[in-house]
Amino acid sequence: MTSALHPPCDEGVIRASPCPDQPAPRKRLALAATVLGSSMAFIDGSVVNVALPAMRTALKADAGEVQWIVNAYLLLLGALVLIGGSAGDRYGRRRVFVLGVVLFGLASLGCALAPDAGWLIAARAGQGIAAALLVPASLAILGATFSDAERGGAIGAWAGFGAVTAAIGPVLGGWLVDHVSWRAIFLINLPLAAATVWLALAAVRESRDPDVDRLDWLGAGLAATGLGAVTWGLTAIGERGWGSLAVWAALAVGAALLAAFVVSQAREKHPMMPLSLYRSRTFSGANLLTLALYFGLTGALFFLPFELIARHGYSAAGAGATLLPLSLVMGTLSGVAGKAADRFGARPMLTIGPIVAGVGFALLGAPWLGGGYWTGVLPAMLVLAVGMTISVAPLTSTVMGAVAASHAGVASGVNNAVARIAGLLAVAVLGLVYFAPGPQGYPWVMGISAAAAVAAGIVGALMIEAKQATRAG
């Protein structure tokens, strides 16, 4: 992922898992393993943004290759995260988690050793596959380790550490880029991966879901290839132009594959994305809202460091530090936002929050951005942080409350996948705008991000049912 935030609904995956009784010390070590594992993937996704200008220079990458350094990760993670969760249920959550962590470490080493952009893109794709295994498995392990009474504290510790890593990750990554090398941001994953594997093998008890007897490989393949073809087509427009036959062929093939994916989900006995969930207007609306809001968020936070470093003289660490207010405000006020959602209901929160975030995006594209951090960047980041804080807690509760309890886990997984696919599309589509000839690409990127967020607020007003007012997590 490329934002400074966890996707919505992570808590839903945790709460949807059963839990046998285990000794308290073992539970604490298991919590440490899941925190390290998920944070490793999360930090890597966020610090790459501030390193992209240095990567582009060092590897002599063109604009399309720069986009694919991020998109290769997002594509495989977004397309495979659902089947990755099912694989943990089928083959054992600890086994799949450890496999994902090991693969992530090896792929990180491949990134650090990359001699050219093509190698780096391939290694980033490997990281995406690994993250699709370890991220859902880490959440399911938490659910299988802690009882209902204990999960609040476990989720709080897990989310709190996630907020800390969200705050320090881009700054640390930027410092490494400035003072060591962009390759160092991948090398730090190796000791983290080793520690995570040791903790998982020592403390995590194996768990499975006996009801999962097969995986939807056809659906996963159609989703990955369809999204890949569409993303390649959109990215290639910048180099080949709208008149390219290859571009239109890729877009047409991608659309056909995605249509085939929907058909396969209707026919599959155990689909990775049950279409029956979309009979709920609120569930459909929440996912449409997620798509629009996280499209804007990922697009803004992907191109902001580029703009600050390339045009306003920021160091990589300085550009990373501009994201601190977003993480700190959300970490501090998310509990308050959750209580407000309980009191006022989800609909007003999911109407106001995205619109406020849209104002923040618009301010990030204003002419005075280069006037200095305190007057140009900070006010916009604070407005954006408030808007996202208002939005995320009721979004989680709405998704969880829109389906039966037996479907809470898969509903959470679908919403997380939607958030990541939104990021994939944002980098591909907005890259056409940002890397176009001329100096006006960045303001247009922020304007489109703002429009997407306002559209998300309109969806919240029209499609979220008023009764979705209580938090499920």
JSON list of N, CA and C in Angstrom, two decimals, residues 154-166 331:
[
{"chain": "A", "resi": 154, "resn": "ALA", "atom": "N", "xyz": [-6.03, -6.35, 22.54]},
{"chain": "A", "resi": 154, "resn": "ALA", "atom": "CA", "xyz": [-5.09, -6.80, 21.51]},
{"chain": "A", "resi": 154, "resn": "ALA", "atom": "C", "xyz": [-5.18, -5.91, 20.27]},
{"chain": "A", "resi": 155, "resn": "ILE", "atom": "N", "xyz": [-6.42, -5.59, 19.88]},
{"chain": "A", "resi": 155, "resn": "ILE", "atom": "CA", "xyz": [-6.59, -4.71, 18.72]},
{"chain": "A", "resi": 155, "resn": "ILE", "atom": "C", "xyz": [-6.01, -3.33, 19.01]},
{"chain": "A", "resi": 156, "resn": "GLY", "atom": "N", "xyz": [-6.21, -2.84, 20.24]},
{"chain": "A", "resi": 156, "resn": "GLY", "atom": "CA", "xyz": [-5.66, -1.54, 20.60]},
{"chain": "A", "resi": 156, "resn": "GLY", "atom": "C", "xyz": [-4.14, -1.52, 20.50]},
{"chain": "A", "resi": 157, "resn": "ALA", "atom": "N", "xyz": [-3.49, -2.58, 21.02]},
{"chain": "A", "resi": 157, "resn": "ALA", "atom": "CA", "xyz": [-2.03, -2.66, 20.94]},
{"chain": "A", "resi": 157, "resn": "ALA", "atom": "C", "xyz": [-1.57, -2.77, 19.49]},
{"chain": "A", "resi": 158, "resn": "TRP", "atom": "N", "xyz": [-2.25, -3.60, 18.73]},
{"chain": "A", "resi": 158, "resn": "TRP", "atom": "CA", "xyz": [-1.89, -3.78, 17.32]},
{"chain": "A", "resi": 158, "resn": "TRP", "atom": "C", "xyz": [-2.08, -2.48, 16.53]},
{"chain": "A", "resi": 159, "resn": "ALA", "atom": "N", "xyz": [-3.22, -1.83, 16.73]},
{"chain": "A", "resi": 159, "resn": "ALA", "atom": "CA", "xyz": [-3.48, -0.58, 16.01]},
{"chain": "A", "resi": 159, "resn": "ALA", "atom": "C", "xyz": [-2.57, 0.54, 16.49]},
{"chain": "A", "resi": 160, "resn": "GLY", "atom": "N", "xyz": [-2.27, 0.57, 17.80]},
{"chain": "A", "resi": 160, "resn": "GLY", "atom": "CA", "xyz": [-1.39, 1.60, 18.33]},
{"chain": "A", "resi": 160, "resn": "GLY", "atom": "C", "xyz": [0.01, 1.49, 17.76]},
{"chain": "A", "resi": 161, "resn": "PHE", "atom": "N", "xyz": [0.52, 0.27, 17.69]},
{"chain": "A", "resi": 161, "resn": "PHE", "atom": "CA", "xyz": [1.84, 0.11, 17.10]},
{"chain": "A", "resi": 161, "resn": "PHE", "atom": "C", "xyz": [1.80, 0.45, 15.62]},
{"chain": "A", "resi": 162, "resn": "GLY", "atom": "N", "xyz": [0.67, 0.12, 14.96]},
{"chain": "A", "resi": 162, "resn": "GLY", "atom": "CA", "xyz": [0.54, 0.49, 13.56]},
{"chain": "A", "resi": 162, "resn": "GLY", "atom": "C", "xyz": [0.57, 2.00, 13.36]},
{"chain": "A", "resi": 163, "resn": "ALA", "atom": "N", "xyz": [-0.04, 2.74, 14.31]},
{"chain": "A", "resi": 163, "resn": "ALA", "atom": "CA", "xyz": [-0.01, 4.21, 14.22]},
{"chain": "A", "resi": 163, "resn": "ALA", "atom": "C", "xyz": [1.41, 4.74, 14.38]},
{"chain": "A", "resi": 164, "resn": "VAL", "atom": "N", "xyz": [2.17, 4.11, 15.29]},
{"chain": "A", "resi": 164, "resn": "VAL", "atom": "CA", "xyz": [3.57, 4.52, 15.50]},
{"chain": "A", "resi": 164, "resn": "VAL", "atom": "C", "xyz": [4.39, 4.27, 14.24]},
{"chain": "A", "resi": 165, "resn": "THR", "atom": "N", "xyz": [4.25, 3.08, 13.66]},
{"chain": "A", "resi": 165, "resn": "THR", "atom": "CA", "xyz": [5.01, 2.78, 12.46]},
{"chain": "A", "resi": 165, "resn": "THR", "atom": "C", "xyz": [4.59, 3.68, 11.29]},
{"chain": "A", "resi": 166, "resn": "ALA", "atom": "N", "xyz": [3.29, 4.01, 11.25]},
{"chain": "A", "resi": 166, "resn": "ALA", "atom": "CA", "xyz": [2.82, 4.93, 10.21]},
{"chain": "A", "resi": 166, "resn": "ALA", "atom": "C", "xyz": [3.48, 6.29, 10.34]},
{"chain": "A", "resi": 331, "resn": "GLY", "atom": "N", "xyz": [-4.27, 8.64, 15.00]},
{"chain": "A", "resi": 331, "resn": "GLY", "atom": "CA", "xyz": [-4.00, 7.81, 16.15]},
{"chain": "A", "resi": 331, "resn": "GLY", "atom": "C", "xyz": [-4.59, 8.38, 17.43]}
]
